[in-house]
Coordinates of C-alpha atoms in Angstrom, one line a residue:
L727 CA 8.4 6.6 -4.2
Q728 CA 12.0 7.2 -3.3
S729 CA 11.9 10.6 -5.1
V730 CA 8.8 11.5 -3.0
Y731 CA 10.8 10.7 0.2
G732 CA 13.9 12.5 -1.1
T733 CA 17.5 11.9 -0.2
P734 CA 17.8 11.2 3.6
G735 CA 19.3 14.1 5.5
S736 CA 18.7 16.6 2.7
D737 CA 16.4 19.6 2.8
G738 CA 12.7 19.0 2.1
T739 CA 12.6 15.6 3.7
L740 CA 10.7 14.2 6.6
E741 CA 13.9 13.2 8.4
N742 CA 15.2 16.8 8.1
A743 CA 11.9 18.3 9.2
L744 CA 11.7 16.1 12.3
N745 CA 15.3 16.8 13.2
N746 CA 14.8 20.6 12.8
F747 CA 11.7 20.4 15.0
T748 CA 13.4 18.5 17.8
T749 CA 16.4 20.8 17.6
A750 CA 14.0 23.8 18.0
L751 CA 12.4 22.1 21.0
Q752 CA 15.8 21.6 22.6
S753 CA 16.6 25.3 22.1
L754 CA 13.2 26.2 23.6
S755 CA 13.9 24.1 26.6
N756 CA 17.1 26.1 27.2
N757 CA 15.2 29.3 27.1
P758 CA 11.4 28.6 27.4
S759 CA 10.4 32.2 27.9
D760 CA 12.1 33.5 24.8
S761 CA 9.4 34.5 22.3
S762 CA 11.9 34.0 19.4
A763 CA 12.6 30.4 20.4
Q764 CA 8.8 29.8 20.7
S765 CA 8.3 31.2 17.2
V766 CA 11.1 29.0 15.8
A767 CA 9.7 25.9 17.4
L768 CA 6.2 26.8 16.0
S769 CA 7.6 27.3 12.5
A770 CA 9.5 24.0 12.7
A771 CA 6.3 22.2 13.8
Q772 CA 4.4 23.7 10.8
T773 CA 7.1 22.7 8.4
L774 CA 7.0 19.1 9.7
A775 CA 3.2 19.0 9.4
G776 CA 3.5 20.5 5.9
Q777 CA 6.1 17.9 4.9
L778 CA 3.8 15.1 6.0
N779 CA 1.0 16.7 3.9
S780 CA 3.2 17.0 0.8
T781 CA 4.6 13.5 1.1
T782 CA 1.0 12.2 1.3
Q783 CA 0.2 14.2 -1.9
G784 CA 3.2 12.6 -3.6
V785 CA 2.1 9.0 -2.6
Q786 CA -1.5 9.6 -3.7
S787 CA -0.3 11.2 -7.0
L788 CA 1.5 7.9 -7.6
R789 CA -1.6 5.9 -6.9
S790 CA -3.7 8.2 -9.2
N791 CA -1.2 7.6 -12.0
V792 CA -1.3 3.9 -11.5
E793 CA -5.1 4.1 -11.5
Q794 CA -5.0 5.8 -14.9
D795 CA -2.4 3.3 -16.1
I796 CA -4.7 0.3 -15.3
G797 CA -7.4 1.8 -17.5
N798 CA -5.0 2.4 -20.4
S799 CA -3.6 -1.1 -20.1
A800 CA -7.1 -2.6 -20.0
T801 CA -8.0 -0.7 -23.2
Q802 CA -4.8 -2.0 -24.9
A803 CA -5.4 -5.5 -23.8
N804 CA -8.9 -5.4 -25.4
T805 CA -7.4 -4.2 -28.6
D806 CA -4.9 -7.0 -28.7
M807 CA -7.5 -9.7 -27.9
S808 CA -9.9 -8.4 -30.5
Q809 CA -7.1 -8.4 -33.1
I810 CA -6.0 -11.9 -32.3
A811 CA -9.6 -13.2 -32.5
A812 CA -10.1 -11.4 -35.9
I813 CA -6.9 -12.9 -37.3
N814 CA -8.0 -16.3 -36.1
T815 CA -11.2 -15.9 -38.1
Q816 CA -9.2 -14.9 -41.2
L817 CA -6.8 -17.8 -41.0
Q818 CA -9.6 -20.3 -41.0
S819 CA -10.2 -19.8 -44.7
L820 CA -6.5 -19.7 -45.7
S821 CA -4.0 -22.5 -46.5
S822 CA -1.0 -22.6 -44.3
T823 CA 1.1 -22.1 -47.4
D824 CA -0.7 -19.0 -48.5
P825 CA 1.6 -16.0 -48.3
L826 CA -1.2 -14.0 -46.7
A827 CA -1.4 -16.6 -43.9
A828 CA 2.3 -15.9 -42.9
T829 CA 1.7 -12.2 -42.8
L830 CA -1.4 -12.6 -40.6
M831 CA 0.4 -15.0 -38.3
D832 CA 3.2 -12.4 -37.9
Q833 CA 0.6 -9.8 -37.0
R834 CA -1.0 -12.2 -34.5
D835 CA 2.4 -13.0 -32.9
N836 CA 2.9 -9.2 -32.4
A837 CA -0.5 -8.8 -30.7
I838 CA 0.2 -11.9 -28.5
N839 CA 3.6 -10.5 -27.6
D840 CA 2.0 -7.2 -26.6
L841 CA -0.8 -8.9 -24.6
S842 CA 1.8 -11.0 -22.7
K843 CA 3.3 -7.8 -21.3
L844 CA -0.1 -6.7 -19.9
V845 CA -1.4 -10.0 -18.5
D846 CA 0.1 -13.5 -17.8
I847 CA -1.0 -15.8 -20.6
K848 CA -0.6 -19.3 -22.1
V849 CA -1.0 -19.8 -25.8
N850 CA -2.1 -23.0 -27.5
T851 CA -2.3 -23.3 -31.3
D852 CA -4.6 -26.1 -32.7
S853 CA -4.4 -28.0 -35.9
S854 CA -6.6 -25.4 -37.7
N855 CA -4.0 -22.7 -36.8
Q856 CA -6.3 -21.1 -34.2
A857 CA -4.5 -19.4 -31.2
N858 CA -6.3 -20.1 -28.0
I859 CA -5.2 -17.8 -25.2
F860 CA -5.8 -18.4 -21.5
T861 CA -4.6 -16.7 -18.3
T862 CA -2.3 -18.8 -16.2
S863 CA -5.3 -19.2 -13.8
G864 CA -7.2 -21.0 -16.6
V865 CA -9.6 -18.3 -17.8
Q866 CA -9.9 -18.2 -21.6
L867 CA -9.2 -14.8 -23.2
V868 CA -9.3 -15.6 -26.9
G869 CA -10.7 -18.5 -28.8
A870 CA -11.8 -19.2 -32.4
G871 CA -13.2 -15.8 -33.5
L872 CA -14.2 -15.0 -29.9
A873 CA -12.5 -12.6 -27.5
S874 CA -13.1 -11.6 -23.8
S875 CA -12.8 -7.9 -22.8
F876 CA -11.8 -5.9 -19.7
T877 CA -14.2 -3.3 -18.4
Y878 CA -12.8 -0.7 -16.1
T879 CA -14.5 2.0 -14.1
S880 CA -12.5 4.5 -12.1
P881 CA -13.3 7.3 -9.7
G882 CA -10.4 9.3 -11.1
S883 CA -7.8 10.8 -8.7
L884 CA -7.3 8.9 -5.5
T885 CA -6.9 10.1 -1.9
A886 CA -5.5 8.2 1.1
T887 CA -9.1 7.2 2.2
D888 CA -9.8 5.7 -1.3
L889 CA -8.9 2.1 -0.6
Y890 CA -9.8 -1.2 -2.2
S891 CA -12.6 -3.3 -0.6
T892 CA -14.4 -6.4 -1.6
N893 CA -17.5 -4.7 -0.4
A894 CA -18.7 -2.6 -3.3
S895 CA -20.3 0.0 -1.1
Q896 CA -17.0 0.6 0.6
N897 CA -14.6 0.3 -2.4
G898 CA -12.9 3.6 -3.2
V899 CA -10.8 2.6 -6.2
G900 CA -11.5 1.5 -9.8
T901 CA -13.1 -1.9 -10.5
L902 CA -11.7 -4.2 -13.2
N903 CA -13.9 -6.9 -14.6
L904 CA -13.3 -9.5 -17.4
K905 CA -16.4 -10.0 -19.6
L906 CA -16.3 -13.4 -21.2
P907 CA -17.8 -14.1 -24.7
N908 CA -20.8 -15.9 -23.1
G909 CA -21.7 -12.6 -21.2
A910 CA -20.4 -13.7 -17.8
A911 CA -18.3 -11.2 -15.9
I912 CA -15.4 -12.0 -13.5
D913 CA -14.1 -9.5 -10.9
V914 CA -10.4 -9.6 -11.7
V915 CA -9.1 -8.3 -8.3
A916 CA -11.5 -10.2 -6.0
N917 CA -10.7 -13.5 -7.8
N918 CA -6.9 -12.9 -8.2
L919 CA -7.3 -13.6 -11.9
L920 CA -3.9 -12.1 -12.9
A921 CA -0.6 -13.3 -11.4
S922 CA 1.8 -11.1 -13.3
G923 CA 2.1 -8.6 -16.1
K924 CA 1.7 -4.8 -16.1
I925 CA -2.0 -4.8 -15.0
A926 CA -1.3 -7.1 -12.0
A927 CA 1.7 -5.0 -11.0
D928 CA -0.3 -1.8 -11.1
L929 CA -3.1 -3.4 -9.0
K930 CA -0.5 -4.4 -6.4
L931 CA 1.0 -0.9 -6.4
R932 CA -2.4 0.7 -6.1
D933 CA -3.9 -1.6 -3.4
Q934 CA -0.9 -2.9 -1.4
T935 CA 2.5 -1.2 -1.9
L936 CA 1.5 2.4 -2.0
P937 CA -1.3 2.1 0.7
Q938 CA 1.3 0.6 3.0
A939 CA 3.6 3.5 2.3
Q940 CA 0.7 5.8 3.2
T941 CA 0.0 3.8 6.4
Q942 CA 3.6 4.3 7.4
L943 CA 3.2 8.1 7.0
D944 CA -0.2 8.1 8.8
Q945 CA 1.3 6.1 11.7
M946 CA 4.1 8.6 12.0
A947 CA 1.5 11.5 12.0
A948 CA -0.6 9.6 14.6
T949 CA 2.4 9.0 16.9
L950 CA 3.6 12.5 16.5
S951 CA 0.2 13.8 17.6
S952 CA -0.7 11.4 20.3
S953 CA 2.8 11.3 21.9
L954 CA 2.4 15.0 22.8
S955 CA -1.3 14.9 23.8
D956 CA -2.0 11.6 25.4
V957 CA -2.4 11.5 29.2
T958 CA -2.0 8.2 30.9
T959 CA -3.7 7.9 34.4
A960 CA -3.1 4.8 36.5
G961 CA -6.1 3.0 38.0
T962 CA -6.8 2.9 41.7
A963 CA -6.6 -0.4 43.6
V964 CA -9.9 -1.9 44.9
T965 CA -10.7 -4.9 47.0
T966 CA -14.4 -5.1 46.5
P967 CA -15.9 -7.4 45.3
A968 CA -12.4 -8.8 44.5
A969 CA -8.9 -7.5 44.1
G970 CA -8.5 -5.2 41.0
F971 CA -8.5 -1.6 39.9
S972 CA -10.9 1.2 39.3
V973 CA -10.4 3.9 36.6
G974 CA -12.4 6.9 35.6
T975 CA -14.3 7.0 32.3
A976 CA -15.5 10.6 32.1
N977 CA -12.6 11.9 29.9
V978 CA -12.3 8.9 27.7
L979 CA -13.1 10.3 24.2
P980 CA -13.9 8.1 21.2
G981 CA -10.7 6.5 20.2
N982 CA -9.2 6.8 23.8
T983 CA -8.5 3.6 25.7
I984 CA -8.6 1.9 29.0
N985 CA -5.5 -0.4 29.2
L986 CA -5.6 -3.7 31.0
T987 CA -3.0 -6.2 31.9
Y988 CA -4.1 -9.5 33.5
T989 CA -2.7 -13.0 34.1
D990 CA -5.0 -15.9 33.4
S991 CA -5.3 -19.1 35.5
A992 CA -2.6 -20.8 33.4
G993 CA -0.1 -18.1 34.3
T994 CA -0.1 -16.4 30.9
Q995 CA -0.1 -12.6 30.8
H996 CA -2.4 -10.7 28.4
Q997 CA -2.7 -7.1 27.4
V998 CA -6.1 -5.6 26.4
S999 CA -6.9 -2.1 25.0
I1000 CA -10.6 -1.2 25.6
V1001 CA -11.4 1.4 23.0
N1002 CA -14.2 3.8 23.1
V1003 CA -16.1 3.2 19.9
T1004 CA -19.3 5.1 19.2
A1005 CA -19.9 3.9 15.6
A1006 CA -21.8 0.7 16.0
N1007 CA -21.1 -0.6 12.4
T1008 CA -17.4 -0.8 13.3
L1009 CA -17.9 -3.3 16.2
P1010 CA -16.5 -5.7 17.0
L1011 CA -13.0 -4.4 16.2
Q1012 CA -10.9 -6.7 14.1
N1013 CA -7.8 -8.3 15.5
A1014 CA -5.1 -10.3 13.9
A1015 CA -4.2 -13.7 15.4
N1016 CA -2.2 -13.3 18.6
A1017 CA -2.7 -9.5 18.6
N1018 CA -0.9 -7.8 21.4
P1019 CA -2.6 -5.9 22.8
L1020 CA -6.0 -7.3 22.0
L1021 CA -8.4 -4.5 20.9
V1022 CA -11.9 -4.6 22.4
G1023 CA -14.3 -1.9 21.2
A1024 CA -17.1 -0.7 23.5
N1025 CA -19.5 2.3 23.4
F1026 CA -18.7 4.2 26.6
S1027 CA -21.8 6.4 26.2
S1028 CA -24.3 3.6 25.6
A1029 CA -27.1 3.4 28.1
S1030 CA -28.1 -0.1 27.1
P1031 CA -26.2 -2.3 27.1
T1032 CA -24.0 -0.4 29.6
L1033 CA -20.3 -0.3 29.3
A1034 CA -19.9 -2.9 32.0
Q1035 CA -22.4 -5.2 30.2
Q1036 CA -20.6 -4.9 26.9
L1037 CA -17.2 -5.7 28.5
N1038 CA -18.6 -8.6 30.6
T1039 CA -19.9 -10.1 27.4
A1040 CA -16.6 -9.6 25.5
L1041 CA -14.2 -10.5 28.3
G1042 CA -16.2 -12.3 30.9
P1043 CA -15.1 -15.7 29.6
S1044 CA -11.5 -14.7 30.4
G1045 CA -12.4 -14.5 34.1
L1046 CA -12.7 -10.7 34.2
N1047 CA -15.6 -8.8 35.9
F1048 CA -16.6 -5.2 35.1
T1049 CA -18.7 -2.9 37.3
L1050 CA -19.8 0.7 36.7
N1051 CA -19.9 3.0 39.7
G1052 CA -21.2 6.6 40.0
S1053 CA -22.3 8.6 37.0
G1054 CA -21.4 11.6 34.8
S1055 CA -18.0 13.1 35.5
S1056 CA -17.6 10.8 38.6
Q1057 CA -18.2 7.5 36.8
T1058 CA -15.6 4.8 37.3
L1059 CA -15.1 1.4 35.9
S1060 CA -14.0 -1.3 38.3
I1061 CA -12.1 -4.3 36.9
T1062 CA -11.7 -7.4 39.0
A1063 CA -11.2 -11.1 38.3
S1064 CA -12.2 -14.6 39.4
G1065 CA -9.6 -17.2 38.5
S1066 CA -7.4 -14.6 36.9
T1067 CA -5.3 -11.8 38.3
V1068 CA -5.6 -8.1 37.3
N1069 CA -2.1 -6.8 37.2
A1070 CA -2.6 -3.2 36.1
V1071 CA -5.2 -0.8 34.7
S1072 CA -4.9 2.7 33.3
S1073 CA -6.6 5.1 31.0
T1074 CA -5.2 6.9 28.1
T1075 CA -7.0 10.1 27.2
T1076 CA -6.4 13.2 25.0
S1077 CA -5.5 16.5 26.6
Q1078 CA -8.3 18.9 25.6
T1079 CA -7.0 22.2 26.9
T1080 CA -3.7 24.1 26.5
A1081 CA -3.2 25.3 30.1
S1082 CA -4.4 22.4 32.2
G1083 CA -1.4 22.2 34.5
I1084 CA 0.0 19.2 32.7
P1085 CA 2.7 19.2 30.0
Q1086 CA 0.6 17.3 27.5
V1087 CA -0.9 19.5 24.8
A1088 CA -2.5 18.8 21.4
L1089 CA 0.2 20.6 19.3
F1090 CA -0.8 18.6 16.2
T1091 CA -4.4 18.2 15.2
D1092 CA -6.5 16.4 12.6
A1093 CA -7.3 19.4 10.4
G1094 CA -7.9 21.5 13.5
S1095 CA -9.8 18.9 15.6
L1096 CA -8.3 16.8 18.4
Y1097 CA -6.8 13.6 17.1
T1098 CA -7.9 10.7 19.2
G1099 CA -7.6 7.7 16.9
A1100 CA -11.3 7.2 16.7
Y1101 CA -13.0 4.5 14.7
T1102 CA -15.8 6.0 12.6
A1103 CA -18.2 4.6 10.0
S1104 CA -15.7 5.4 7.3
G1105 CA -12.8 3.6 9.1
S1106 CA -10.0 4.5 11.4
E1107 CA -9.2 8.2 11.9
M1108 CA -5.6 7.4 11.4
T1109 CA -6.2 6.7 7.7
G1110 CA -5.0 9.7 5.7
L1111 CA -4.0 11.6 8.8
A1112 CA -0.6 12.5 7.4
G1113 CA -2.4 14.5 4.7
R1114 CA -4.6 16.3 7.2
I1115 CA -2.3 16.9 10.2
A1116 CA -1.9 20.5 11.1
V1117 CA -0.6 22.6 14.0
N1118 CA -3.3 23.6 16.6
P1119 CA -4.8 26.9 15.6
S1120 CA -4.7 28.1 19.2
I1121 CA -1.0 27.6 19.4
I1122 CA -0.5 29.3 16.0
S1123 CA -2.2 32.4 17.4
N1124 CA -0.3 32.1 20.7
P1125 CA 3.1 30.4 20.5
S1126 CA 3.7 31.0 24.2
I1127 CA 1.5 27.9 24.8
L1128 CA 4.6 25.9 23.8
S1129 CA 6.0 26.9 27.2
N1130 CA 3.0 27.9 29.3
Y1131 CA 1.2 24.8 30.5
Q1132 CA -0.8 26.4 33.3
T1133 CA -2.3 29.8 33.9
S1134 CA 0.7 31.1 35.8
T1135 CA 3.7 29.3 34.4
A1136 CA 6.9 30.7 36.1
A1137 CA 9.5 32.3 33.8
G1138 CA 12.1 29.7 32.9
D1139 CA 9.9 26.7 33.6
N1140 CA 10.7 24.3 30.8
T1141 CA 8.4 21.5 31.9
R1142 CA 6.3 21.4 28.7
S1143 CA 9.2 21.9 26.2
N1144 CA 11.3 19.3 28.0
F1145 CA 8.3 16.9 27.9
M1146 CA 7.8 17.4 24.1
F1147 CA 11.5 17.0 23.4
S1148 CA 11.7 13.8 25.4
Q1149 CA 8.6 12.3 23.8
L1150 CA 10.0 12.9 20.3
T1151 CA 13.6 11.8 21.0
T1152 CA 13.8 9.1 23.7
A1153 CA 10.2 7.8 24.3
S1154 CA 9.4 4.5 22.6
F1155 CA 6.0 3.6 21.1
N1156 CA 4.3 0.6 19.4
Y1157 CA 3.5 0.8 15.7
S1158 CA 0.8 -1.0 13.8
P1159 CA 1.9 -4.2 12.0
S1160 CA 0.1 -2.7 8.9
T1161 CA 3.1 -0.5 8.4
G1162 CA 5.1 -3.6 7.4
L1163 CA 7.2 -3.4 10.6
G1164 CA 6.8 -5.9 13.4
S1165 CA 3.9 -8.3 13.8
A1166 CA 0.6 -8.5 15.6
A1167 CA 2.2 -10.6 18.4
Q1168 CA 5.3 -8.5 18.6
P1169 CA 4.7 -4.9 17.5
F1170 CA 7.6 -2.8 16.3
N1171 CA 8.6 -0.6 19.3
S1172 CA 11.0 2.3 18.9
T1173 CA 11.4 6.1 19.1
L1174 CA 9.7 8.2 16.5
S1175 CA 12.9 9.1 14.7
N1176 CA 14.0 5.5 14.6
Y1177 CA 10.6 4.5 13.2
L1178 CA 11.0 7.1 10.5
Q1179 CA 14.4 5.8 9.5
S1180 CA 13.2 2.2 9.6
F1181 CA 10.3 2.6 7.2
I1182 CA 12.4 4.8 4.8
S1183 CA 15.1 2.2 4.9
Q1184 CA 12.5 -0.5 4.2
Q1185 CA 11.3 1.3 1.1
G1186 CA 14.9 1.8 0.0
N1187 CA 15.6 -1.9 0.3
A1188 CA 12.4 -2.7 -1.5
S1189 CA 13.4 -0.4 -4.3
T1190 CA 16.9 -2.0 -4.6
L1191 CA 15.4 -5.5 -4.7
A1192 CA 12.9 -4.5 -7.3
T1193 CA 15.7 -3.1 -9.5
Q1194 CA 17.7 -6.3 -9.1
L1195 CA 14.7 -8.4 -10.0
Q1196 CA 13.9 -6.2 -13.0
Q1197 CA 17.5 -6.6 -14.3
G1198 CA 17.4 -10.3 -13.9
Q1199 CA 14.0 -10.7 -15.6
S1200 CA 15.2 -8.5 -18.4
V1201 CA 18.1 -10.9 -19.1
V1202 CA 15.6 -13.8 -19.1
V1203 CA 13.2 -12.0 -21.4
S1204 CA 16.0 -11.0 -23.8
T1205 CA 17.2 -14.6 -23.9
L1206 CA 13.8 -16.0 -24.6
Q1207 CA 13.1 -13.3 -27.3
Q1208 CA 16.4 -14.2 -29.1
K1209 CA 15.4 -17.9 -29.0
M1210 CA 12.0 -17.2 -30.4
N1211 CA 13.5 -14.9 -33.1
S1212 CA 15.9 -17.6 -34.1
T1213 CA 13.1 -20.0 -34.9
S1214 CA 10.3 -17.7 -36.1
A1215 CA 11.9 -14.5 -37.4
V1216 CA 13.6 -14.0 -40.7
N1217 CA 17.5 -13.8 -40.5
I1218 CA 18.6 -11.4 -43.3
D1219 CA 22.1 -12.7 -43.3
T1220 CA 21.0 -16.3 -43.7
E1221 CA 18.5 -15.4 -46.3
M1222 CA 21.1 -13.4 -48.3
A1223 CA 23.5 -16.3 -48.2
N1224 CA 20.7 -18.6 -49.4
L1225 CA 19.9 -16.2 -52.2
I1226 CA 23.6 -16.0 -53.3
Q1227 CA 23.7 -19.8 -53.3
V1228 CA 20.6 -19.9 -55.5
Q1229 CA 22.1 -17.3 -57.8
N1230 CA 25.3 -19.3 -58.1
T1231 CA 23.4 -22.5 -58.7
Y1232 CA 21.3 -20.8 -61.4
A1233 CA 24.4 -19.4 -63.1
A1234 CA 26.1 -22.8 -63.1
N1235 CA 22.9 -24.4 -64.5
A1236 CA 22.7 -21.7 -67.2
H1237 CA 26.3 -22.3 -68.1
L1238 CA 25.7 -26.0 -68.3
M1239 CA 22.7 -25.5 -70.6
S1240 CA 24.8 -23.2 -72.8
V1241 CA 27.5 -25.9 -73.1
V1242 CA 24.9 -28.6 -73.9
Q1243 CA 23.3 -26.3 -76.5
S1244 CA 26.7 -25.6 -78.1
M1245 CA 27.5 -29.4 -78.2
M1246 CA 24.1 -30.1 -79.8
Q1247 CA 24.8 -27.4 -82.5
T1248 CA 28.3 -28.9 -83.1
L1249 CA 26.8 -32.4 -83.5
L1250 CA 24.1 -31.2 -85.9
Q1251 CA 26.7 -29.4 -88.0
A1252 CA 28.9 -32.6 -88.1
Q1253 CA 26.0 -34.7 -89.4
V1254 CA 25.4 -32.2 -92.2

C-alpha cells in the first residue's frame, strides 16, 4: 500500500499532484486571462484526477490479489486437513512402537504445522494417538478419520464498489464457508470463525484495511469535487407561525442538503443535515451514535408524503415544525420550533452551469456527471469516486471557463481562480469517520492538503507498527519452533554421540569376550 502511495513529495504521488494543481491555480490567479495559464491549470487538474484513478487501481489490485490468496489458502488448508485425517486413520491400526507410526506422525506434524499458518488451531492428541484439531473458537476441523473443508466462491477481480455485506444479495466479495463432516456449513466471515492466521489476515485486508484506504481516497475525491462546486445559501428569517427560517428547495439535487442548527429546551445545540434521497430503499439513513451532524434522509420530490410531512415525522419530536410554501421553482421550506430555538438554516446545492455569475463550478465530475454525494440503491455515490473522478468535459473543451464565471467576465478578473485556490489551500472541511480519522461526534476537520497528509501518515504509521509486530512475532515463533524441535526432532549431533558410545561399548564388550575366550582356552590346555 505504501508503494501505491509512493514516496511523499516525489513525482507521481497524490501529494505532488495536488501541490502542482494549487500552484497552477495560484499562477492563474495572477494572470487569469492568460490562455497558457488556463491550459496549465487544466492539465494539472487532469493529472490530479488521473493520480486518484491510478491510486484506486493500485488499492483494488491489492484487494484482488488478497481475494485470490484466500482461495489458494483455503485449498491448502483442505489438503492439510484431509492428510491429517487420513494419517489418523492409518495410525489406528499401528502400534506406537512401529517404525511406520513414527514416520506417519512426522508427516502429520508437518501438515499440522502448515495448517497452523493458515488458521488458528488447537491440537489435542488422545490415548489412541488421534490428533483432534479445533479452531480457537471451538469448531472442530479434524477428528478420527473425519475432516472439515473450506468452500470458497469468488467473483474474481474486485472494484471499489465490491464490498463485503452480510446480506448475500449485496455482498460483492468472495464467500468462505466451512463444511463440517456432518454436512452443516458455517459462514466463516459472518461468524468470525477465525481469529488469526493467513486466511484471517487476508479477510481483514480485503474487508477492512484496504476498503478504509479506498474510503480515504474517495473522501479526498469527494471533497475536491464538492469544495469547488457546492453553493451554500443562507435561509431567510421568518416569524410565522413562529420564529425560524425559510429556505428554497428547487435546486436541491439528490445528495444536496438543507443544513439546520437548533438548540433544544435543555440548551443543547444540535446540527442536522437533511439530505435529498430519492432511493426509497436507502431510507432511513444510518447514523453512528452521537453523529454530528445528524443525517436525515427525505425525498424532496415525493408528492405523498410531502417533504414537510416526512420531516415532521422524523424531527417533530425534537420540537421542530416544517411547512412547505409555494411550488415548483418557488417552493420553500419553513423551519420553526416550539420549545426549541432554530439558530440557523441554509442549503448546500451543486452548481449546474459554468457561467452562472458565481465562482463555484463543477471542475471535477463523477465520470462526466455532476457529483452531488447522492445515495442510490447501490450505496453512496462517494464509494469508488476516486476511480471515476474526471475533469468536466465542458472545461476540457474550453479552459477559459477556469476564469470566466459569467457571460462577460472582465479581463483580469480572478474571482473564480482565487476562489478555487482558496478552497483547496485554506478552507476547512469535515471528513467522514469511516476514513479512520476523527469520530462521529467530532469529525476530523482540516484543509484538503492536511487531510491528504494525515491519511498517508496514518497508513505509514500502520505499516511501521505492522513491521514491528511481525518482527516480534517472528522471534516468538522461532523460539517456540526451537523448543518443539528440541523435544520432537532428531538432533544429529546427539545421535552421533550416542552411536559412538554404542560403538565404543560394543568394542569393549568384544574385547572382553575375546579375553574370556583366551582364558578358557588356556585353562582347557592346562587341564590336558
